[in-house]
Coordinates of C-alpha atoms in Angstrom, one line a residue:
Chain A
M592 CA 17.5 -12.1 -17.3
K593 CA 19.3 -15.1 -15.9
G594 CA 23.0 -16.0 -16.3
S595 CA 26.0 -14.4 -14.9
R596 CA 26.5 -10.6 -15.0
S597 CA 27.3 -9.4 -18.5
R598 CA 30.1 -7.0 -19.0
S599 CA 29.0 -3.4 -18.7
V600 CA 30.7 -0.1 -19.2
L601 CA 28.6 1.4 -16.4
P602 CA 30.2 1.7 -13.0
G603 CA 28.7 1.1 -9.6
F604 CA 27.8 -2.6 -9.7
G605 CA 29.8 -3.4 -6.6
L606 CA 28.7 -0.4 -4.7
T607 CA 25.0 -0.6 -5.4
M608 CA 25.0 -4.4 -4.8
G609 CA 26.8 -3.8 -1.5
I610 CA 24.3 -1.1 -0.3
T611 CA 21.3 -3.1 -1.5
V612 CA 22.3 -6.4 0.1
L613 CA 23.5 -4.8 3.3
Y614 CA 20.4 -2.7 3.8
L615 CA 18.1 -5.5 2.9
G616 CA 19.9 -7.8 5.3
I617 CA 19.7 -5.4 8.3
I618 CA 16.2 -4.0 7.8
V619 CA 14.4 -7.0 6.4
L620 CA 16.1 -10.4 6.4
I621 CA 17.7 -10.5 9.9
P622 CA 14.6 -9.2 11.7
L623 CA 12.3 -11.6 9.7
G624 CA 14.7 -14.5 10.5
C625 CA 14.3 -13.7 14.2
I626 CA 10.6 -14.6 14.1
F627 CA 11.4 -18.0 12.6
L628 CA 14.3 -18.5 14.9
K629 CA 12.1 -17.8 17.9
T630 CA 9.7 -20.5 17.0
S631 CA 12.4 -23.0 17.7
D632 CA 11.9 -22.2 21.4
L633 CA 8.6 -24.1 21.0
S634 CA 8.3 -27.8 20.5
W635 CA 6.2 -29.0 17.6
G636 CA 3.5 -30.0 20.0
E637 CA 3.4 -26.6 21.7
F638 CA 3.4 -24.8 18.4
W639 CA 0.5 -26.9 17.2
T640 CA -1.6 -26.5 20.4
T641 CA -1.0 -22.7 20.2
V642 CA -2.1 -22.2 16.6
T643 CA -5.0 -24.6 16.8
A644 CA -6.5 -23.1 20.0
P645 CA -10.1 -22.1 19.3
R646 CA -9.5 -18.4 19.8
V647 CA -6.5 -18.4 17.4
M648 CA -8.4 -20.5 14.8
A649 CA -11.3 -18.1 15.1
S650 CA -9.0 -15.1 14.5
Y651 CA -7.5 -16.7 11.4
R652 CA -11.0 -17.5 10.1
I653 CA -12.2 -13.9 10.6
S654 CA -9.1 -12.4 9.0
L655 CA -9.3 -14.7 6.0
L656 CA -13.1 -14.4 5.5
T657 CA -13.3 -10.7 5.8
S658 CA -10.2 -10.2 3.6
L659 CA -11.7 -12.5 1.0
A660 CA -15.1 -10.7 1.1
A661 CA -13.4 -7.3 0.8
A662 CA -11.2 -8.4 -2.1
L663 CA -14.2 -9.8 -3.9
V664 CA -16.2 -6.6 -3.5
N665 CA -13.2 -4.7 -4.7
L666 CA -12.8 -7.0 -7.7
L667 CA -16.2 -6.0 -9.0
F668 CA -16.3 -2.4 -8.1
G669 CA -12.6 -1.8 -8.7
L670 CA -13.1 -3.1 -12.2
I671 CA -16.0 -0.8 -12.7
V672 CA -14.0 2.2 -11.4
A673 CA -11.0 1.4 -13.6
W674 CA -13.3 0.9 -16.6
V675 CA -15.0 4.2 -16.1
L676 CA -11.7 6.1 -15.5
V677 CA -10.1 4.7 -18.6
R678 CA -12.9 4.5 -21.1
Y679 CA -15.2 7.4 -20.3
R680 CA -14.7 11.2 -20.2
F681 CA -16.9 13.1 -17.8
P682 CA -16.6 16.1 -15.5
G683 CA -14.8 15.2 -12.2
R684 CA -12.9 12.3 -13.7
K685 CA -9.5 13.6 -12.6
L686 CA -10.8 14.1 -9.1
L687 CA -12.2 10.6 -9.0
D688 CA -8.9 9.3 -10.2
S689 CA -7.0 11.0 -7.4
L690 CA -9.5 9.7 -4.8
V691 CA -8.5 6.2 -5.6
D692 CA -5.0 6.8 -4.2
L693 CA -6.2 8.2 -0.9
P694 CA -6.3 4.8 1.0
F695 CA -2.7 4.4 -0.1
A696 CA -1.6 7.7 1.3
L697 CA -3.8 8.0 4.3
P698 CA -2.5 6.7 7.7
T699 CA -4.5 3.6 8.5
A700 CA -5.4 4.8 12.0
V701 CA -7.1 7.9 10.5
A702 CA -9.1 5.7 8.2
G703 CA -10.0 3.5 11.2
V704 CA -11.4 6.3 13.3
A705 CA -13.2 8.0 10.4
L706 CA -14.9 4.7 9.3
T707 CA -15.9 4.0 12.9
A708 CA -17.4 7.5 13.2
I709 CA -19.5 6.8 10.0
Y710 CA -20.7 3.3 10.8
A711 CA -21.0 3.3 14.6
P712 CA -24.6 2.9 15.8
N713 CA -24.8 6.7 16.3
G714 CA -22.7 7.5 13.3
W715 CA -23.5 9.3 10.0
I716 CA -24.6 6.2 8.2
G717 CA -24.8 3.8 11.2
Q718 CA -27.8 5.6 12.7
W719 CA -29.9 4.9 9.6
L720 CA -28.9 1.3 9.4
E721 CA -29.4 0.6 13.1
P722 CA -33.3 0.8 12.9
L723 CA -33.1 -1.6 10.0
G724 CA -31.4 -4.1 12.3
L725 CA -28.2 -3.8 10.3
K726 CA -25.1 -3.4 12.5
V727 CA -21.9 -2.5 10.7
A728 CA -19.3 -1.3 13.3
F729 CA -18.2 -3.9 15.8
T730 CA -19.2 -6.8 13.5
P731 CA -17.3 -8.7 10.7
L732 CA -19.2 -6.4 8.2
G733 CA -17.4 -3.4 9.7
I734 CA -14.0 -5.2 9.3
T735 CA -14.9 -5.9 5.7
I736 CA -15.7 -2.3 5.0
A737 CA -12.3 -1.2 6.4
L738 CA -10.6 -3.8 4.2
I739 CA -12.5 -2.6 1.2
F740 CA -11.2 0.9 1.8
I741 CA -7.6 -0.4 2.2
G742 CA -7.7 -2.8 -0.8
L743 CA -9.4 -0.6 -3.4
P744 CA -6.2 1.0 -4.9
F745 CA -4.6 -2.4 -5.4
I746 CA -7.3 -3.6 -7.9
V747 CA -7.8 -0.3 -9.7
R748 CA -4.1 0.5 -10.1
T749 CA -3.2 -2.9 -11.4
V750 CA -6.2 -3.1 -13.9
Q751 CA -6.0 0.5 -15.1
P752 CA -2.7 0.4 -17.0
V753 CA -3.6 -2.9 -18.7
L754 CA -6.9 -1.5 -19.8
E755 CA -5.2 1.7 -21.1
D756 CA -2.7 -0.4 -23.2
L757 CA -5.4 -2.7 -24.5
D758 CA -5.6 -2.3 -28.3
K759 CA -9.1 -1.2 -29.4
E760 CA -8.5 -3.0 -32.7
I761 CA -9.2 -6.4 -31.2
E762 CA -12.6 -5.1 -30.0
E763 CA -13.3 -3.7 -33.4
A764 CA -12.4 -7.1 -34.9
A765 CA -14.8 -8.8 -32.6
V766 CA -17.6 -6.5 -33.6
M767 CA -16.8 -7.1 -37.3
L768 CA -17.0 -10.8 -36.7
G769 CA -20.6 -10.2 -35.5
A770 CA -20.2 -10.1 -31.7
G771 CA -22.4 -7.8 -29.7
R772 CA -21.0 -5.3 -27.2
W773 CA -21.7 -7.4 -24.1
R774 CA -20.2 -10.5 -25.8
T775 CA -17.2 -8.5 -26.9
V776 CA -16.5 -7.3 -23.4
L777 CA -17.1 -10.7 -21.8
R778 CA -15.2 -12.8 -24.3
V779 CA -12.5 -10.5 -25.6
V780 CA -11.8 -7.7 -23.1
L781 CA -12.2 -9.6 -19.8
P782 CA -9.8 -12.4 -20.6
E783 CA -7.1 -9.8 -21.4
L784 CA -7.7 -8.3 -18.0
T785 CA -7.8 -11.5 -16.0
P786 CA -4.1 -11.6 -15.0
A787 CA -4.3 -8.0 -13.8
L788 CA -7.5 -8.7 -12.0
L789 CA -6.1 -11.8 -10.3
T790 CA -2.9 -9.9 -9.3
G791 CA -4.9 -7.0 -7.8
F792 CA -7.2 -9.4 -6.0
A793 CA -4.3 -11.3 -4.5
L794 CA -2.5 -8.1 -3.5
A795 CA -5.7 -6.8 -1.8
F796 CA -6.3 -10.1 -0.1
A797 CA -2.8 -10.3 1.2
R798 CA -2.8 -6.8 2.4
G799 CA -6.2 -7.5 4.2
I800 CA -4.9 -10.5 6.1
G801 CA -2.2 -8.4 7.7
E802 CA -4.0 -5.1 8.1
Y803 CA -4.3 -3.7 11.6
G804 CA -4.7 0.1 12.0
S805 CA -7.9 0.6 10.0
V806 CA -9.5 -2.5 11.5
V807 CA -8.9 -2.2 15.3
F808 CA -11.3 0.7 15.8
I809 CA -14.2 -0.5 13.8
S810 CA -14.0 -4.2 14.7
G811 CA -14.8 -4.0 18.5
N812 CA -12.2 -6.7 19.1
M813 CA -14.4 -9.3 20.7
P814 CA -12.5 -12.7 21.0
M815 CA -14.0 -15.4 18.8
K816 CA -16.2 -12.9 17.0
T817 CA -14.4 -9.8 15.7
E818 CA -10.8 -10.4 16.7
I819 CA -8.5 -10.4 13.7
A820 CA -5.2 -12.4 13.8
P821 CA -2.8 -9.3 13.9
L822 CA -4.7 -8.0 16.9
L823 CA -4.4 -11.4 18.7
I824 CA -0.6 -11.1 18.2
M825 CA -0.8 -7.7 19.7
T826 CA -2.8 -9.0 22.7
K827 CA -0.3 -11.8 23.3
L828 CA 2.5 -9.3 23.2
E829 CA 0.9 -7.1 25.8
S830 CA 0.5 -10.1 28.1
F831 CA 4.1 -11.1 27.5
E832 CA 3.2 -14.4 25.8
L833 CA 6.1 -14.0 23.3
E834 CA 6.2 -17.7 22.2
Q835 CA 2.5 -17.8 21.5
A836 CA 2.7 -14.5 19.6
T837 CA 5.5 -15.9 17.5
A838 CA 3.6 -19.1 16.6
I839 CA 0.6 -17.1 15.5
A840 CA 2.8 -14.7 13.6
V841 CA 4.6 -17.5 11.7
V842 CA 1.4 -19.0 10.4
L843 CA 0.2 -15.5 9.3
L844 CA 3.6 -14.9 7.6
V845 CA 3.4 -18.3 5.8
M846 CA -0.1 -17.3 4.5
S847 CA 1.2 -14.0 3.2
F848 CA 4.2 -15.5 1.5
A849 CA 2.0 -18.1 -0.1
M850 CA -0.1 -15.2 -1.5
L851 CA 3.2 -13.6 -2.7
L852 CA 4.1 -16.8 -4.6
V853 CA 0.7 -16.9 -6.2
I854 CA 1.0 -13.3 -7.3
N855 CA 4.5 -14.0 -8.8
Y856 CA 3.2 -17.1 -10.6
I857 CA 0.3 -15.2 -12.1
Q858 CA 2.6 -12.4 -13.4
W859 CA 5.1 -14.9 -14.6
R860 CA 2.4 -16.7 -16.6
A861 CA 1.1 -13.4 -18.0
S862 CA 4.5 -12.2 -19.1
R863 CA 5.2 -15.6 -20.7
R864 CA 1.9 -15.3 -22.6
A865 CA 2.8 -11.8 -23.7
L866 CA 6.2 -13.0 -25.0
A867 CA 4.6 -15.9 -26.8
E868 CA 2.4 -13.5 -28.7
Chain B
M218 CA 2.8 1.5 -35.7
A219 CA 2.2 5.3 -36.0
G220 CA -1.1 4.5 -37.8
G221 CA -2.2 2.3 -34.9
I222 CA -1.6 5.0 -32.4
A223 CA -3.6 7.5 -34.5
T224 CA -6.6 5.2 -34.8
S225 CA -6.7 4.4 -31.1
R226 CA -6.6 8.2 -30.4
S227 CA -9.4 9.0 -32.8
V228 CA -11.5 6.2 -31.2
R229 CA -11.1 7.7 -27.8
K230 CA -12.1 11.2 -28.7
P231 CA -15.4 11.9 -27.0
A232 CA -17.3 13.0 -30.1
P233 CA -21.1 12.9 -30.1
A234 CA -20.9 10.4 -32.9
D235 CA -19.3 8.1 -30.4
I236 CA -22.8 7.2 -29.1
G237 CA -24.0 4.0 -30.7
R238 CA -20.5 3.1 -31.8
P239 CA -20.1 -0.7 -31.6
T240 CA -16.9 -0.4 -29.5
S241 CA -18.6 1.6 -26.7
E242 CA -21.6 1.1 -24.5
P243 CA -25.0 2.7 -24.9
A244 CA -25.3 6.0 -23.1
A245 CA -27.6 4.6 -20.4
V246 CA -25.0 1.9 -19.5
R247 CA -22.2 4.4 -19.5
W248 CA -24.0 6.7 -17.1
L249 CA -25.0 3.8 -14.9
L250 CA -21.4 2.6 -14.6
I251 CA -20.2 6.2 -13.9
G252 CA -22.9 6.5 -11.3
I253 CA -21.9 3.2 -9.6
A254 CA -18.2 4.3 -9.6
V255 CA -19.0 7.7 -8.2
L256 CA -21.3 6.3 -5.5
F257 CA -18.8 3.6 -4.5
L258 CA -15.9 6.0 -4.2
T259 CA -18.0 8.5 -2.4
L260 CA -19.2 6.0 0.2
I261 CA -15.8 4.2 0.7
V262 CA -13.3 7.1 0.2
L263 CA -14.8 10.5 0.1
L264 CA -17.0 10.1 3.1
P265 CA -14.2 9.2 5.5
L266 CA -12.2 12.2 4.2
I267 CA -15.1 14.6 4.9
T268 CA -15.8 13.0 8.3
V269 CA -12.3 13.7 9.6
F270 CA -12.6 17.5 9.0
V271 CA -16.2 17.7 10.1
E272 CA -15.7 15.8 13.3
G273 CA -12.5 17.7 14.1
L274 CA -14.3 21.0 13.7
K275 CA -17.5 20.0 15.4
R276 CA -16.8 21.9 18.6
G277 CA -15.5 25.0 16.8
W278 CA -12.1 26.3 15.8
E279 CA -11.0 27.0 19.4
V280 CA -11.3 23.4 20.5
Y281 CA -9.6 22.3 17.2
L282 CA -6.7 24.7 17.6
S283 CA -6.2 23.9 21.3
A284 CA -6.0 20.2 20.4
L285 CA -3.2 21.0 18.0
I286 CA -1.1 23.1 20.4
D287 CA -1.6 20.7 23.2
P288 CA 2.0 19.8 24.5
D289 CA 1.4 16.0 23.9
A290 CA 0.2 16.7 20.3
V291 CA 3.2 18.9 19.6
S292 CA 5.7 16.4 21.0
A293 CA 4.0 13.6 18.9
L294 CA 4.3 15.8 15.8
K295 CA 7.9 16.4 16.6
L296 CA 8.7 12.7 17.0
T297 CA 6.8 11.9 13.8
L298 CA 8.8 14.5 11.8
L299 CA 12.1 13.2 13.4
V300 CA 11.3 9.6 12.4
A301 CA 10.4 10.6 8.9
A302 CA 13.6 12.7 8.6
I303 CA 15.7 9.7 9.4
A304 CA 13.8 6.9 7.7
V305 CA 13.0 8.6 4.4
P306 CA 16.5 9.7 3.4
L307 CA 17.9 6.2 4.3
N308 CA 15.2 4.5 2.3
T309 CA 15.9 6.9 -0.6
V310 CA 19.6 6.0 -0.7
F311 CA 18.7 2.4 -0.7
G312 CA 16.0 2.9 -3.3
I313 CA 18.4 4.6 -5.7
A314 CA 21.1 2.0 -5.2
A315 CA 18.7 -0.9 -5.7
S316 CA 17.1 0.5 -8.8
W317 CA 20.5 1.4 -10.4
L318 CA 21.6 -2.2 -9.6
I319 CA 18.4 -3.8 -11.0
A320 CA 17.8 -1.5 -14.0
K321 CA 21.4 -1.1 -15.3
F322 CA 22.9 -4.6 -14.8
S323 CA 21.9 -8.1 -15.4
F324 CA 23.0 -10.7 -12.9
R325 CA 22.0 -14.0 -11.4
G326 CA 19.3 -13.9 -8.8
K327 CA 17.8 -10.6 -9.9
S328 CA 14.2 -11.8 -9.7
L329 CA 14.8 -13.2 -6.2
L330 CA 16.2 -9.8 -5.2
L331 CA 13.1 -8.1 -6.6
S332 CA 10.9 -10.4 -4.6
L333 CA 12.9 -9.7 -1.4
I334 CA 12.5 -5.9 -1.9
D335 CA 8.7 -6.4 -2.2
L336 CA 8.7 -8.6 0.9
P337 CA 7.8 -5.9 3.5
F338 CA 4.5 -5.2 1.5
S339 CA 3.2 -8.6 2.5
V340 CA 4.3 -8.6 6.2
S341 CA 1.6 -7.5 8.6
P342 CA 2.7 -4.2 10.3
V343 CA 2.1 -5.9 13.7
I344 CA 4.6 -8.6 12.8
A345 CA 7.0 -5.9 11.5
G346 CA 7.1 -4.3 14.9
F347 CA 7.2 -7.6 16.7
M348 CA 10.4 -8.6 14.8
F349 CA 12.3 -5.6 16.2
L350 CA 10.9 -6.4 19.7
L351 CA 12.4 -9.9 19.3
L352 CA 15.7 -8.5 18.2
F353 CA 16.2 -5.6 20.5
G354 CA 13.6 -6.0 23.4
A355 CA 14.5 -6.9 27.0
Q356 CA 13.9 -10.6 26.2
G357 CA 15.2 -10.3 22.7
Y358 CA 18.4 -11.6 21.1
L359 CA 20.4 -8.4 21.5
G360 CA 18.5 -7.1 24.5
P361 CA 21.0 -8.1 27.2
W362 CA 23.9 -6.8 25.2
L363 CA 22.2 -3.4 24.6
D364 CA 21.2 -3.3 28.3
E365 CA 24.8 -3.7 29.5
R366 CA 25.7 -0.6 27.5
G367 CA 22.7 1.4 28.6
L368 CA 21.3 1.5 25.1
Q369 CA 17.6 1.4 24.5
V370 CA 16.1 0.6 21.1
V371 CA 12.6 -0.6 21.6
F372 CA 10.1 1.6 23.5
A373 CA 12.4 4.5 22.3
P374 CA 12.8 6.5 19.1
P375 CA 15.4 4.2 17.5
G376 CA 12.9 1.3 17.5
I377 CA 10.2 3.5 16.0
V378 CA 12.7 4.5 13.2
L379 CA 13.6 0.9 12.5
A380 CA 10.0 -0.3 12.3
T381 CA 9.1 2.6 10.1
M382 CA 12.1 1.9 7.8
F383 CA 11.0 -1.7 7.4
V384 CA 7.4 -0.8 6.5
T385 CA 8.4 2.0 4.0
F386 CA 11.4 0.1 2.7
P387 CA 10.1 -0.7 -0.9
F388 CA 8.4 2.6 -1.8
V389 CA 11.2 4.6 -3.4
A390 CA 12.7 1.5 -5.1
R391 CA 9.3 0.4 -6.4
E392 CA 8.7 3.8 -8.0
L393 CA 12.2 4.0 -9.6
I394 CA 12.8 0.5 -10.9
P395 CA 10.2 0.4 -13.6
L396 CA 11.1 4.0 -14.6
M397 CA 14.8 3.3 -14.9
Q398 CA 14.2 0.0 -16.7
A399 CA 12.0 1.7 -19.2
Q400 CA 14.7 4.3 -19.9
G401 CA 17.4 1.7 -20.7
I402 CA 21.1 2.3 -20.4
Q403 CA 22.0 3.9 -23.7
E404 CA 22.3 7.4 -22.4
E405 CA 24.4 6.3 -19.4
E406 CA 26.7 4.2 -21.7
A407 CA 27.2 7.2 -23.9
A408 CA 28.2 9.3 -21.0
A409 CA 30.6 6.6 -19.7
T410 CA 32.1 6.2 -23.2
L411 CA 32.7 10.0 -23.2
G412 CA 34.6 9.6 -20.0
A413 CA 32.2 10.6 -17.3
K414 CA 32.7 9.0 -13.9
G415 CA 30.1 7.1 -11.8
F416 CA 28.5 9.8 -9.7
R417 CA 28.7 12.3 -12.5
I418 CA 26.7 10.0 -14.8
F419 CA 24.1 9.5 -12.2
W420 CA 23.9 13.2 -11.4
S421 CA 23.8 14.7 -14.9
V422 CA 22.3 11.9 -17.0
T423 CA 20.1 9.6 -14.8
L424 CA 18.8 12.0 -12.2
P425 CA 17.2 14.5 -14.7
N426 CA 15.3 11.5 -16.3
I427 CA 14.0 10.1 -13.0
K428 CA 13.6 13.2 -10.9
W429 CA 9.7 13.4 -11.0
G430 CA 9.4 9.7 -10.3
L431 CA 11.9 10.0 -7.5
L432 CA 9.9 13.0 -6.0
Y433 CA 6.7 10.9 -6.0
G434 CA 8.5 8.0 -4.4
L435 CA 9.9 10.3 -1.7
V436 CA 6.5 11.9 -1.0
L437 CA 4.7 8.6 -0.8
C438 CA 7.5 7.1 1.4
N439 CA 7.2 10.1 3.6
A440 CA 3.4 9.9 3.9
R441 CA 3.7 6.2 4.9
A442 CA 6.5 6.9 7.3
M443 CA 4.6 9.7 9.1
G444 CA 1.4 7.6 9.1
E445 CA 2.6 4.2 10.1
F446 CA 0.5 2.8 13.0
G447 CA 0.7 -0.9 13.6
A448 CA 4.4 -1.5 13.5
V449 CA 5.1 1.7 15.5
S450 CA 2.4 0.8 18.0
V451 CA 4.3 -2.5 18.9
V452 CA 7.7 -0.9 19.5
S453 CA 6.7 2.5 20.9
G454 CA 5.5 1.6 24.4
H455 CA 3.1 4.5 24.2
I456 CA 4.9 6.9 26.6
R457 CA 3.1 10.2 26.3
G458 CA 5.3 13.1 25.4
E459 CA 8.2 10.7 24.6
T460 CA 7.4 7.9 22.3
N461 CA 4.1 8.8 20.9
T462 CA 3.8 9.5 17.2
L463 CA 0.9 11.4 15.7
P464 CA -1.1 8.3 14.6
L465 CA -0.6 6.9 18.1
H466 CA -1.8 10.2 19.6
V467 CA -4.9 9.9 17.5
E468 CA -5.6 6.5 18.9
I469 CA -5.0 7.5 22.5
L470 CA -7.3 10.5 22.3
Y471 CA -9.9 8.3 20.5
N472 CA -9.8 5.6 23.2
E473 CA -10.3 8.4 25.8
Y474 CA -13.4 9.5 24.0
Q475 CA -11.8 12.9 23.2
F476 CA -13.2 12.6 19.7
S477 CA -12.9 16.2 18.6
A478 CA -9.2 16.4 19.7
S479 CA -8.6 13.0 18.1
F480 CA -10.1 14.1 14.8
A481 CA -8.2 17.4 14.9
A482 CA -4.9 15.5 15.1
A483 CA -6.2 13.1 12.4
S484 CA -6.9 16.1 10.2
L485 CA -3.2 17.0 10.2
L486 CA -2.5 13.5 8.8
M487 CA -5.3 13.8 6.3
L488 CA -3.8 17.1 5.0
L489 CA -0.5 15.2 4.6
A490 CA -2.3 12.5 2.6
L491 CA -4.0 15.2 0.4
L492 CA -0.7 16.9 -0.2
T493 CA 0.7 13.5 -1.3
L494 CA -2.1 13.1 -3.8
G495 CA -1.5 16.6 -5.0
A496 CA 2.2 15.8 -5.5
K497 CA 1.2 12.7 -7.5
S498 CA -1.0 14.7 -9.8
L499 CA 1.8 17.2 -10.3
V500 CA 4.3 14.4 -11.2
E501 CA 1.9 12.8 -13.6
W502 CA 1.3 16.2 -15.3
K503 CA 5.0 16.9 -15.5
T504 CA 5.7 13.4 -16.9
A505 CA 3.0 13.8 -19.6
Q506 CA 4.4 17.2 -20.5
R507 CA 7.9 15.7 -20.8
N508 CA 6.6 13.0 -23.0
Q509 CA 4.8 15.5 -25.2
D510 CA 8.0 17.5 -25.5
L511 CA 9.9 14.4 -26.5
E512 CA 7.3 13.5 -29.2
G513 CA 6.9 17.1 -30.5

């Protein structure tokens, strides 16, 4: 991989490199740089007061906790869905498989209004939960459900190909060595899936932290209670507090990039392990 | 190796004898897991899908149709189509260039470049819109310069296009890179040795190999471009009939308690999503067919 460019008979290195770098610079790097540049308008003290204000801290806490909860739920159910899709044959399997991609293809705002219609106190499911004293819409639970919807494909689609490529022979070997089915799955299959599960989890978690469209409708947007960090940035923009919005955004970006590093590290370790074998 | 493939196939075959096999679960466990998966996907994914159409049609076809031919809805649809018509081709050119670069050459900094291409995935849409506001807004870095020349980027279609391009930036590239990497460079090298020039190699050697993956990348990029909400919301300014896209139109109607009209507009976007999923199934089917042809 590394090392200077090897000689190739194929044309187009200069052209494609030019297009890629130019486009990347204009659309991604320069605009992203602006956010960080804008923070220099703030002194360190001002920056710190902004991002540690109670309302801002509360929004980070809500974003992180609901994303974490949603990613954990998806970790379990996403694994079950991937397992069922790969290992079993049953009527409607193809349809189920297509459904997994819907959150990826559906505009987030549509998901947001639909989920609110379902879980609002007078909604399809909400009206049955209300008498039980369980409120979903306009609570952190509602935010979590929206994030489960958004994060589902990330787990299923990272685990599925690994599970498909998994050699059944190692399971057979485990059985011949006397392991029961449950033990085989737990000790032989699950460790093989761990890097994919972790990657999917991290992807879903990172996506959840930044998610906006599907959450704003169902969250109710109450400061300190159900106000997520991206929404707080939006609020600050609407009241023309650009510097404050920038500070909140930079912290959110740093969190996302940290997640990205973690994902890269997991994949790097997994590929190194695969090479060693 | 061929033997290994054969055994794994025979194991997967759903024969009645499969029940009680040591490498599968008891039937009760299997049906329990299938039940859990079906119930989970129904609650989380299928129910919202159904809700959109049922709520949209709640007051009958007349209300549904009048919501769709409302002038604001039509202009929102037009703007949405325009934005996708600009953003998707540009992202496609980039996607093809980037995947050619990454799949066909080895050079220093390749993994860094790959990470940078993925970067927009991990940026919150709200921040994506905000960046362009900082760059082109009235108080932004280029704002005064643009203002002197009477150009407006944010709160106008160009800003919406830019924000959409950022959010949908990686889709085509992400779809093509693994595909082109898996196909290697032998065929292209052979073409080059036989004297074919750059564009010809791409057109008659690479493109036939990647066309289905490219199609899916395009369709997915298009669905995301037409459906982008957060980033567009920041730079649009929400001017009715001028800078409202279809997803923003859904939001405005919803916030005005015009639920039926809102869900009618949402159902258009849902249809787009379903078409996207259909295209994906088609691409997977075509790819499987191609692989069979190659094997057989």
